Amino acid sequence: MPVPWFLLSLALGRSPVVLSLERLVGPQDATHCSPGLSCRLWDSDILCLPGDIVPAPGPVLAPTHLQTELVLRCQKETDCDLCLRVAVHLAVHASLQAQVVLSFQAYPTARCVLLEVQVPAALVQFGQSVGSVVYDCFEAALGSEVRIWSYTQPRYEKELNHTQQLPDCRGLEVWNSIPSCWALPWLNVSADGDNVHLVLNVSEEQHFGLSLYWNQVQGPPKPRWHKNLTGPQIITLNHTDLVPCLCIQVWPLEPDSVRTNICPFREDPRAHQNLWQAARLQLLTLQSWLLDAPCSLPAEAALCWRAPGGDPCQPLVPPLSWENVTVDVLEFPLLKGHPNLCVQVNSSEKLQLQECLWADSLGPLKDDVLLLETRGPQDNRSLCALEPSGCTSLPSKASTRAARLGEYLLQDLQSGQCLQLWDDDLGALWACPMDKYIHKRWALVWLACLLFAAALSLILLLKKDHAKGWLRLLKQDVRSGAAARGRAALLLYSADDSGFERLVGALASALCQLPLRVAVDLWSRRELSAQGPVAWFHAQRRQTLQEGGVVVLLFSPGAVALCSEWLQDGVSGPGAHGPHDAFRASLSCVLPDFLQGRAPGSYVGACFDRLLHPDAVPALFRTVPVFTLPSQLPDFLGALQQPRAPRSGRLQERAEQVSRALQPALDSYFHPPGTPAPGRGVGPGAGPGAGDGT
């Protein structure tokens, strides 16, 4: 019958504990086994080649339990190394002989040894333990975490696994027997109000290195700060720099010195609060998004639906489910995006993050109704409309808005006027527009108002003395109504890259929360493709200026280059732009307004801080105000108001509201995922690259 093998694999990490250790004398590896068994260690190491799981041809010898123990291997009383003893408990299923492979992996080396084990026939009982084989021993690194796997080769069953945490020099009662521990710096962490002190108690002549890093569950650690120091030191950290995965590594500046690692903030409530404040949700594609944070965040995420009006975002669970998520890319099976779709992230049954990721590219929230289709056995289907009070079945006799319009919503669904967002065997999600029903209702209201105005006019004709007074009141009402609707604003920009487009979308969405009616080509791609960029822009510009609106030129390096090209040549090269580049197409209409002096009062310019200095804007376009965002947001919003409108006392409050809405997009654009933000380092001289070396 085939010979079974055992494979034991160890990988090292970090986690110190305190132990008192047995001593082994001599440099040679050895093996021993339970009474009644015979075993021997092969003279040389073998290749580590674990195989795939294969069906067992019959009864086999299998591992049932792993046990580890730390020992010291000593050449002399004060010359020892940390070593790992491994015991594999065996059960015979019913093979009498096996070869056991132990595979040890410790950066930068890997090692495999082979043991032969023989079981007397008298001890063979199916499914019963027959004893164990012990290997002495594998020298492991101080302060490491050992992960152990044991399985047969060929592999007949799922492997066993075990994790063993090893101490560093601080946790050993016999540290004075290990030479590499003698010169180790001693590190303590203490708190002082909002600050944290790292206290290193070493001699004045001792040179050592200190590194702060973010420990990662997946991938290498992310260094935050490093410096070579001398003598006793007290280093201060601000409490805002603390996150659970912030770890400290310290070591003497000597060849082959031992590095001590501690992660003291894993359970610190302030560190967890800082972590969620630094976390960001970022949309990558239609179906995938990224939770970007310094540390892994064990949490659950789900989609929710946010309706206009300030109602809470309603989780779409069911039909969708909560997904486990850490710092990683997560995908939802969406067919289409929608500005009302948002992502909620919960941790410890508490809402930590909520972002409407699709709003920046698809525009502000829409007054759509979300229909949930549930599919049961035998092709049974049911529909309900999601409302703040719950999901209203359709058709229904309830008094809610969706119930009153239920018949029309079902007709829209059958005629294909609803947008399908998600679909699988259990159900589907549909977004049905409500604008036309609202317009019908307002049309009736306006018709009633017109009839009333006509009747009022007849009465006024009979009382001519009062006619002028009533007309003045009517004009004031019309003007206040136009002010309430908000001033029209046409936003023009150069599509330098997808990141800048998302930044523009965020600005447009934030401005829509104010009394402004914003038009931007991002939200009109279908009309732009059908009409062409020149025709679309010309129509939008004419409508905006006729309504007393304002055209906003958002300058970027790409926009400045296009303007300079037009000013020099008067025309752009054919084929040099994409089908949706309205900014390039708009220059043929914008330039005459500036050259003929019609731009002041109808145009304003803007650019983003750190992306472009206002002096880089061509002089012709600086004949109108050019604002930097977000530093000059109050002045920018003031310029977007109606020309004769009084300066609102809430302007500063609105500027802060726009700034808060814009900040996540600015952070995402200037600091993409995986790159540390300048000024967010820790320790003295914080920031990437601070220190004397790495």
mmCIF file of C-alpha atoms in Angstrom, residues 126-459:
data_model
loop_
_atom_site.group_PDB
_atom_site.id
_atom_site.type_symbol
_atom_site.label_atom_id
_atom_site.label_comp_id
_atom_site.label_asym_id
_atom_site.label_seq_id
_atom_site.Cartn_x
_atom_site.Cartn_y
_atom_site.Cartn_z
ATOM 1 C CA PHE A 126 -9.017 1.767 14.144
ATOM 2 C CA GLY A 127 -9.593 5.450 15.045
ATOM 3 C CA GLN A 128 -7.662 5.224 18.341
ATOM 4 C CA SER A 129 -4.566 7.261 19.238
ATOM 5 C CA VAL A 130 -1.343 5.237 19.225
ATOM 6 C CA GLY A 131 0.966 7.944 20.653
ATOM 7 C CA SER A 132 3.043 10.798 19.300
ATOM 8 C CA VAL A 133 6.351 11.649 17.690
ATOM 9 C CA VAL A 134 8.387 14.585 19.034
ATOM 10 C CA TYR A 135 10.992 16.614 17.165
ATOM 11 C CA ASP A 136 13.702 18.601 19.018
ATOM 12 C CA CYS A 137 13.922 21.245 17.804
ATOM 13 C CA PHE A 138 13.540 24.145 15.347
ATOM 14 C CA GLU A 139 15.315 27.377 16.261
ATOM 15 C CA ALA A 140 12.707 30.146 15.999
ATOM 16 C CA ALA A 141 13.033 33.924 16.023
ATOM 17 C CA LEU A 142 12.444 35.904 19.194
ATOM 18 C CA GLY A 143 9.167 37.776 19.371
ATOM 19 C CA SER A 144 7.589 35.764 16.581
ATOM 20 C CA GLU A 145 4.250 34.078 15.973
ATOM 21 C CA VAL A 146 4.500 30.497 14.717
ATOM 22 C CA ARG A 147 1.741 29.032 12.573
ATOM 23 C CA ILE A 148 1.761 25.262 12.243
ATOM 24 C CA TRP A 149 0.012 22.996 9.756
ATOM 25 C CA SER A 150 0.138 19.191 9.806
ATOM 26 C CA TYR A 151 -1.118 16.870 7.098
ATOM 27 C CA THR A 152 -0.249 13.661 5.284
ATOM 28 C CA GLN A 153 1.652 13.420 2.058
ATOM 29 C CA PRO A 154 -0.066 12.305 -0.049
ATOM 30 C CA ARG A 155 -2.695 14.445 1.642
ATOM 31 C CA TYR A 156 -5.700 12.307 2.489
ATOM 32 C CA GLU A 157 -7.461 14.677 4.913
ATOM 33 C CA LYS A 158 -7.777 18.397 5.701
ATOM 34 C CA GLU A 159 -4.717 19.672 7.534
ATOM 35 C CA LEU A 160 -4.574 20.470 11.242
ATOM 36 C CA ASN A 161 -3.460 23.966 12.244
ATOM 37 C CA HIS A 162 -2.113 25.554 15.396
ATOM 38 C CA THR A 163 -0.662 28.972 16.287
ATOM 39 C CA GLN A 164 2.112 29.406 18.854
ATOM 40 C CA GLN A 165 3.155 32.830 20.114
ATOM 41 C CA LEU A 166 6.825 33.199 20.997
ATOM 42 C CA PRO A 167 8.253 35.627 23.580
ATOM 43 C CA ASP A 168 10.818 38.304 22.892
ATOM 44 C CA CYS A 169 13.617 39.189 25.280
ATOM 45 C CA ARG A 170 11.280 41.110 27.594
ATOM 46 C CA GLY A 171 9.150 38.039 28.240
ATOM 47 C CA LEU A 172 11.910 35.532 29.025
ATOM 48 C CA GLU A 173 12.888 34.756 32.612
ATOM 49 C CA VAL A 174 16.227 33.501 31.250
ATOM 50 C CA TRP A 175 16.926 36.453 28.941
ATOM 51 C CA ASN A 176 20.424 36.772 30.427
ATOM 52 C CA SER A 177 21.233 33.335 28.894
ATOM 53 C CA ILE A 178 20.644 34.648 25.343
ATOM 54 C CA PRO A 179 23.493 36.909 24.149
ATOM 55 C CA SER A 180 21.343 38.710 21.565
ATOM 56 C CA CYS A 181 19.129 40.012 24.391
ATOM 57 C CA TRP A 182 21.885 41.571 26.475
ATOM 58 C CA ALA A 183 22.024 44.930 24.646
ATOM 59 C CA LEU A 184 18.275 45.199 23.931
ATOM 60 C CA PRO A 185 16.724 48.643 24.611
ATOM 61 C CA TRP A 186 13.844 48.588 27.079
ATOM 62 C CA LEU A 187 10.666 50.336 26.000
ATOM 63 C CA ASN A 188 7.662 51.516 28.027
ATOM 64 C CA VAL A 189 4.487 53.336 26.920
ATOM 65 C CA SER A 190 2.804 55.877 29.219
ATOM 66 C CA ALA A 191 -0.102 58.308 28.822
ATOM 67 C CA ASP A 192 -0.137 62.019 29.718
ATOM 68 C CA GLY A 193 -3.526 63.603 28.992
ATOM 69 C CA ASP A 194 -4.025 63.660 25.226
ATOM 70 C CA ASN A 195 -0.425 62.644 24.579
ATOM 71 C CA VAL A 196 1.357 59.293 24.701
ATOM 72 C CA HIS A 197 5.022 58.979 25.717
ATOM 73 C CA LEU A 198 7.409 56.318 24.438
ATOM 74 C CA VAL A 199 10.074 55.961 27.150
ATOM 75 C CA LEU A 200 13.293 54.175 26.147
ATOM 76 C CA ASN A 201 15.476 53.416 29.178
ATOM 77 C CA VAL A 202 18.953 52.722 27.760
ATOM 78 C CA SER A 203 22.446 53.888 28.575
ATOM 79 C CA GLU A 204 23.782 57.154 27.210
ATOM 80 C CA GLU A 205 26.276 55.302 24.989
ATOM 81 C CA GLN A 206 23.649 52.950 23.487
ATOM 82 C CA HIS A 207 22.784 53.568 19.805
ATOM 83 C CA PHE A 208 19.485 52.131 18.630
ATOM 84 C CA GLY A 209 16.892 52.422 15.906
ATOM 85 C CA LEU A 210 13.209 53.237 16.450
ATOM 86 C CA SER A 211 10.520 52.669 13.836
ATOM 87 C CA LEU A 212 6.758 53.280 13.905
ATOM 88 C CA TYR A 213 4.681 51.340 11.377
ATOM 89 C CA TRP A 214 1.155 50.204 10.569
ATOM 90 C CA ASN A 215 0.943 46.435 10.906
ATOM 91 C CA GLN A 216 -1.121 44.920 8.067
ATOM 92 C CA VAL A 217 -3.149 41.721 8.046
ATOM 93 C CA GLN A 218 -2.308 41.292 4.371
ATOM 94 C CA GLY A 219 0.879 42.552 2.792
ATOM 95 C CA PRO A 220 3.995 44.105 4.324
ATOM 96 C CA PRO A 221 3.871 46.675 7.151
ATOM 97 C CA LYS A 222 3.508 50.338 6.151
ATOM 98 C CA PRO A 223 6.365 52.403 7.662
ATOM 99 C CA ARG A 224 5.318 55.720 9.220
ATOM 100 C CA TRP A 225 8.424 57.085 10.943
ATOM 101 C CA HIS A 226 12.003 55.976 11.548
ATOM 102 C CA LYS A 227 14.993 57.462 13.325
ATOM 103 C CA ASN A 228 18.347 56.379 14.731
ATOM 104 C CA LEU A 229 18.771 57.611 18.322
ATOM 105 C CA THR A 230 21.304 57.588 21.163
ATOM 106 C CA GLY A 231 20.830 57.253 24.913
ATOM 107 C CA PRO A 232 17.601 57.478 26.915
ATOM 108 C CA GLN A 233 14.746 59.063 24.987
ATOM 109 C CA ILE A 234 11.146 60.177 25.568
ATOM 110 C CA ILE A 235 9.173 60.488 22.325
ATOM 111 C CA THR A 236 5.706 62.095 22.366
ATOM 112 C CA LEU A 237 2.817 61.018 20.144
ATOM 113 C CA ASN A 238 -0.396 62.991 19.764
ATOM 114 C CA HIS A 239 -3.546 60.995 20.517
ATOM 115 C CA THR A 240 -4.847 61.728 16.982
ATOM 116 C CA ASP A 241 -1.928 59.683 15.566
ATOM 117 C CA LEU A 242 -3.009 56.526 17.399
ATOM 118 C CA VAL A 243 -4.651 53.684 15.472
ATOM 119 C CA PRO A 244 -5.001 50.039 16.597
ATOM 120 C CA CYS A 245 -2.368 48.742 14.168
ATOM 121 C CA LEU A 246 0.278 51.340 15.099
ATOM 122 C CA CYS A 247 3.267 49.286 16.258
ATOM 123 C CA ILE A 248 6.718 50.154 17.581
ATOM 124 C CA GLN A 249 9.940 48.410 16.639
ATOM 125 C CA VAL A 250 13.192 49.069 18.525
ATOM 126 C CA TRP A 251 16.615 47.479 18.141
ATOM 127 C CA PRO A 252 20.286 48.167 18.976
ATOM 128 C CA LEU A 253 22.378 49.378 16.048
ATOM 129 C CA GLU A 254 24.579 46.288 16.015
ATOM 130 C CA PRO A 255 25.014 43.480 13.463
ATOM 131 C CA ASP A 256 22.327 40.741 13.675
ATOM 132 C CA SER A 257 20.609 42.497 16.598
ATOM 133 C CA VAL A 258 17.207 41.390 17.879
ATOM 134 C CA ARG A 259 14.283 43.678 17.022
ATOM 135 C CA THR A 260 11.540 44.073 19.618
ATOM 136 C CA ASN A 261 8.012 44.775 18.341
ATOM 137 C CA ILE A 262 5.005 45.845 20.387
ATOM 138 C CA CYS A 263 1.542 47.011 19.292
ATOM 139 C CA PRO A 264 0.218 48.700 22.459
ATOM 140 C CA PHE A 265 -2.876 50.422 21.012
ATOM 141 C CA ARG A 266 -4.906 47.431 19.797
ATOM 142 C CA GLU A 267 -7.578 47.878 22.488
ATOM 143 C CA ASP A 268 -7.306 51.659 22.918
ATOM 144 C CA PRO A 269 -10.782 53.256 22.409
ATOM 145 C CA ARG A 270 -9.204 56.475 21.108
ATOM 146 C CA ALA A 271 -7.246 54.506 18.509
ATOM 147 C CA HIS A 272 -10.403 52.797 17.254
ATOM 148 C CA GLN A 273 -12.212 56.146 17.068
ATOM 149 C CA ASN A 274 -9.327 57.666 15.067
ATOM 150 C CA LEU A 275 -9.352 54.676 12.740
ATOM 151 C CA TRP A 276 -13.000 55.156 11.750
ATOM 152 C CA GLN A 277 -12.477 58.894 11.339
ATOM 153 C CA ALA A 278 -9.645 58.197 8.879
ATOM 154 C CA ALA A 279 -11.552 55.493 6.963
ATOM 155 C CA ARG A 280 -12.915 56.369 3.509
ATOM 156 C CA LEU A 281 -15.161 54.610 1.008
ATOM 157 C CA GLN A 282 -14.065 54.999 -2.611
ATOM 158 C CA LEU A 283 -15.871 53.843 -5.746
ATOM 159 C CA LEU A 284 -13.584 51.956 -8.155
ATOM 160 C CA THR A 285 -16.017 50.655 -10.788
ATOM 161 C CA LEU A 286 -19.792 50.322 -11.079
ATOM 162 C CA GLN A 287 -19.761 47.144 -8.988
ATOM 163 C CA SER A 288 -16.681 47.511 -6.775
ATOM 164 C CA TRP A 289 -15.550 49.914 -4.082
ATOM 165 C CA LEU A 290 -12.706 50.185 -1.608
ATOM 166 C CA LEU A 291 -12.675 50.657 2.150
ATOM 167 C CA ASP A 292 -9.463 52.644 2.599
ATOM 168 C CA ALA A 293 -8.105 52.880 6.159
ATOM 169 C CA PRO A 294 -4.742 52.612 7.957
ATOM 170 C CA CYS A 295 -5.674 49.237 9.552
ATOM 171 C CA SER A 296 -7.950 46.354 8.763
ATOM 172 C CA LEU A 297 -11.530 47.023 9.863
ATOM 173 C CA PRO A 298 -13.556 43.899 10.616
ATOM 174 C CA ALA A 299 -17.017 45.112 9.675
ATOM 175 C CA GLU A 300 -20.135 44.417 7.657
ATOM 176 C CA ALA A 301 -21.260 46.411 4.634
ATOM 177 C CA ALA A 302 -24.545 46.623 2.757
ATOM 178 C CA LEU A 303 -26.259 48.818 0.207
ATOM 179 C CA CYS A 304 -28.986 51.208 1.335
ATOM 180 C CA TRP A 305 -31.454 53.542 -0.408
ATOM 181 C CA ARG A 306 -31.509 57.230 0.513
ATOM 182 C CA ALA A 307 -34.509 59.257 -0.596
ATOM 183 C CA PRO A 308 -34.497 63.091 -0.798
ATOM 184 C CA GLY A 309 -35.837 64.919 2.237
ATOM 185 C CA GLY A 310 -33.422 63.842 4.957
ATOM 186 C CA ASP A 311 -34.971 60.451 5.783
ATOM 187 C CA PRO A 312 -32.516 57.787 7.060
ATOM 188 C CA CYS A 313 -30.882 55.566 4.475
ATOM 189 C CA GLN A 314 -32.814 52.255 4.409
ATOM 190 C CA PRO A 315 -30.649 49.072 4.213
ATOM 191 C CA LEU A 316 -31.535 46.787 1.302
ATOM 192 C CA VAL A 317 -31.252 43.693 3.518
ATOM 193 C CA PRO A 318 -33.012 41.575 2.353
ATOM 194 C CA PRO A 319 -32.949 40.984 -0.611
ATOM 195 C CA LEU A 320 -29.242 41.836 -0.539
ATOM 196 C CA SER A 321 -27.121 40.585 2.348
ATOM 197 C CA TRP A 322 -24.512 42.046 4.677
ATOM 198 C CA GLU A 323 -20.990 41.381 3.400
ATOM 199 C CA ASN A 324 -17.954 40.913 5.639
ATOM 200 C CA VAL A 325 -15.331 43.474 4.757
ATOM 201 C CA THR A 326 -11.874 44.571 5.909
ATOM 202 C CA VAL A 327 -9.492 46.974 4.150
ATOM 203 C CA ASP A 328 -10.155 45.462 0.778
ATOM 204 C CA VAL A 329 -12.101 45.743 -2.445
ATOM 205 C CA LEU A 330 -15.725 44.588 -2.165
ATOM 206 C CA GLU A 331 -18.140 43.943 -5.006
ATOM 207 C CA PHE A 332 -21.938 44.190 -5.119
ATOM 208 C CA PRO A 333 -23.796 42.541 -8.030
ATOM 209 C CA LEU A 334 -25.259 45.760 -9.445
ATOM 210 C CA LEU A 335 -26.414 46.144 -13.026
ATOM 211 C CA LYS A 336 -26.617 49.952 -12.939
ATOM 212 C CA GLY A 337 -25.569 52.721 -10.569
ATOM 213 C CA HIS A 338 -27.958 55.272 -9.035
ATOM 214 C CA PRO A 339 -27.275 58.454 -7.001
ATOM 215 C CA ASN A 340 -29.681 57.282 -4.254
ATOM 216 C CA LEU A 341 -27.701 54.058 -3.676
ATOM 217 C CA CYS A 342 -25.348 54.354 -0.706
ATOM 218 C CA VAL A 343 -23.010 52.014 1.179
ATOM 219 C CA GLN A 344 -23.354 51.507 4.935
ATOM 220 C CA VAL A 345 -20.529 50.013 7.016
ATOM 221 C CA ASN A 346 -21.383 48.657 10.476
ATOM 222 C CA SER A 347 -19.030 47.480 13.200
ATOM 223 C CA SER A 348 -20.088 46.101 16.596
ATOM 224 C CA GLU A 349 -23.723 46.668 15.575
ATOM 225 C CA LYS A 350 -23.059 50.412 15.145
ATOM 226 C CA LEU A 351 -23.152 52.454 11.936
ATOM 227 C CA GLN A 352 -19.623 53.750 11.330
ATOM 228 C CA LEU A 353 -19.605 54.940 7.696
ATOM 229 C CA GLN A 354 -22.168 55.873 5.066
ATOM 230 C CA GLU A 355 -21.304 57.195 1.614
ATOM 231 C CA CYS A 356 -23.465 57.684 -1.502
ATOM 232 C CA LEU A 357 -20.634 56.728 -3.825
ATOM 233 C CA TRP A 358 -22.507 57.088 -7.107
ATOM 234 C CA ALA A 359 -23.814 60.630 -6.419
ATOM 235 C CA ASP A 360 -20.589 62.356 -7.558
ATOM 236 C CA SER A 361 -20.780 60.889 -11.062
ATOM 237 C CA LEU A 362 -24.571 60.607 -11.485
ATOM 238 C CA GLY A 363 -25.733 63.833 -9.862
ATOM 239 C CA PRO A 364 -27.777 64.712 -6.762
ATOM 240 C CA LEU A 365 -30.444 62.526 -5.165
ATOM 241 C CA LYS A 366 -33.471 61.803 -7.360
ATOM 242 C CA ASP A 367 -37.120 61.591 -6.340
ATOM 243 C CA ASP A 368 -37.349 57.968 -7.531
ATOM 244 C CA VAL A 369 -39.230 55.103 -5.915
ATOM 245 C CA LEU A 370 -37.366 51.837 -5.356
ATOM 246 C CA LEU A 371 -39.374 48.720 -6.173
ATOM 247 C CA LEU A 372 -38.346 45.411 -4.588
ATOM 248 C CA GLU A 373 -39.335 42.311 -6.540
ATOM 249 C CA THR A 374 -39.345 39.031 -4.577
ATOM 250 C CA ARG A 375 -39.360 35.707 -6.432
ATOM 251 C CA GLY A 376 -40.624 32.552 -4.784
ATOM 252 C CA PRO A 377 -41.196 28.946 -5.855
ATOM 253 C CA GLN A 378 -43.337 28.135 -8.908
ATOM 254 C CA ASP A 379 -42.583 31.563 -10.409
ATOM 255 C CA ASN A 380 -44.494 33.416 -7.669
ATOM 256 C CA ARG A 381 -43.593 37.108 -7.675
ATOM 257 C CA SER A 382 -44.496 40.036 -5.429
ATOM 258 C CA LEU A 383 -43.644 43.752 -5.591
ATOM 259 C CA CYS A 384 -43.360 46.387 -2.910
ATOM 260 C CA ALA A 385 -42.261 50.048 -2.921
ATOM 261 C CA LEU A 386 -39.646 51.125 -0.382
ATOM 262 C CA GLU A 387 -40.865 54.061 1.730
ATOM 263 C CA PRO A 388 -39.758 55.546 5.098
ATOM 264 C CA SER A 389 -42.557 53.628 6.812
ATOM 265 C CA GLY A 390 -41.495 50.301 5.267
ATOM 266 C CA CYS A 391 -42.045 48.385 2.041
ATOM 267 C CA THR A 392 -45.601 48.968 0.702
ATOM 268 C CA SER A 393 -47.046 46.080 -1.308
ATOM 269 C CA LEU A 394 -48.266 46.910 -4.816
ATOM 270 C CA PRO A 395 -51.097 47.215 -5.526
ATOM 271 C CA SER A 396 -52.246 48.483 -2.126
ATOM 272 C CA LYS A 397 -55.079 50.520 -0.593
ATOM 273 C CA ALA A 398 -52.788 52.204 1.923
ATOM 274 C CA SER A 399 -52.630 55.997 2.162
ATOM 275 C CA THR A 400 -48.924 56.323 1.292
ATOM 276 C CA ARG A 401 -47.624 58.078 -1.809
ATOM 277 C CA ALA A 402 -46.428 54.854 -3.442
ATOM 278 C CA ALA A 403 -49.777 53.165 -2.778
ATOM 279 C CA ARG A 404 -51.699 56.046 -4.409
ATOM 280 C CA LEU A 405 -49.444 55.850 -7.477
ATOM 281 C CA GLY A 406 -49.148 52.059 -7.416
ATOM 282 C CA GLU A 407 -51.071 51.480 -10.640
ATOM 283 C CA TYR A 408 -48.903 53.969 -12.544
ATOM 284 C CA LEU A 409 -45.685 52.514 -11.094
ATOM 285 C CA LEU A 410 -46.665 49.015 -12.235
ATOM 286 C CA GLN A 411 -47.428 50.365 -15.712
ATOM 287 C CA ASP A 412 -44.023 52.076 -15.851
ATOM 288 C CA LEU A 413 -42.343 48.844 -14.771
ATOM 289 C CA GLN A 414 -44.097 46.830 -17.487
ATOM 290 C CA SER A 415 -43.362 49.435 -20.174
ATOM 291 C CA GLY A 416 -39.623 49.497 -19.360
ATOM 292 C CA GLN A 417 -39.484 53.039 -17.944
ATOM 293 C CA CYS A 418 -37.926 51.844 -14.648
ATOM 294 C CA LEU A 419 -34.168 51.306 -14.294
ATOM 295 C CA GLN A 420 -33.165 47.793 -13.165
ATOM 296 C CA LEU A 421 -30.387 48.020 -10.571
ATOM 297 C CA TRP A 422 -30.005 44.389 -9.463
ATOM 298 C CA ASP A 423 -31.265 40.954 -10.503
ATOM 299 C CA ASP A 424 -30.798 37.350 -9.383
ATOM 300 C CA ASP A 425 -32.848 34.210 -8.701
ATOM 301 C CA LEU A 426 -34.296 35.621 -5.447
ATOM 302 C CA GLY A 427 -35.481 38.983 -6.717
ATOM 303 C CA ALA A 428 -34.695 42.315 -8.360
ATOM 304 C CA LEU A 429 -34.485 46.058 -7.633
ATOM 305 C CA TRP A 430 -36.027 48.739 -9.859
ATOM 306 C CA ALA A 431 -35.799 52.559 -9.645
ATOM 307 C CA CYS A 432 -38.930 54.230 -11.046
ATOM 308 C CA PRO A 433 -38.954 58.016 -11.663
ATOM 309 C CA MET A 434 -41.621 60.098 -9.921
ATOM 310 C CA ASP A 435 -40.867 63.445 -11.623
ATOM 311 C CA LYS A 436 -43.631 63.218 -14.199
ATOM 312 C CA TYR A 437 -46.293 62.571 -11.562
ATOM 313 C CA ILE A 438 -45.060 65.527 -9.538
ATOM 314 C CA HIS A 439 -45.086 67.674 -12.706
ATOM 315 C CA LYS A 440 -48.683 66.603 -13.420
ATOM 316 C CA ARG A 441 -49.709 67.604 -9.902
ATOM 317 C CA TRP A 442 -47.988 70.992 -10.222
ATOM 318 C CA ALA A 443 -49.566 71.487 -13.666
ATOM 319 C CA LEU A 444 -53.002 71.238 -12.053
ATOM 320 C CA VAL A 445 -51.918 73.681 -9.355
ATOM 321 C CA TRP A 446 -50.661 76.153 -11.969
ATOM 322 C CA LEU A 447 -53.857 75.777 -13.971
ATOM 323 C CA ALA A 448 -55.882 76.623 -10.874
ATOM 324 C CA CYS A 449 -53.619 79.614 -10.234
ATOM 325 C CA LEU A 450 -54.097 80.850 -13.802
ATOM 326 C CA LEU A 451 -57.866 80.599 -13.498
ATOM 327 C CA PHE A 452 -57.713 82.487 -10.239
ATOM 328 C CA ALA A 453 -55.460 85.149 -11.821
ATOM 329 C CA ALA A 454 -57.881 85.537 -14.724
ATOM 330 C CA ALA A 455 -60.791 86.017 -12.365
ATOM 331 C CA LEU A 456 -58.759 88.473 -10.324
ATOM 332 C CA SER A 457 -57.889 90.455 -13.455
ATOM 333 C CA LEU A 458 -61.570 90.877 -14.273
ATOM 334 C CA ILE A 459 -62.191 92.233 -10.815
#
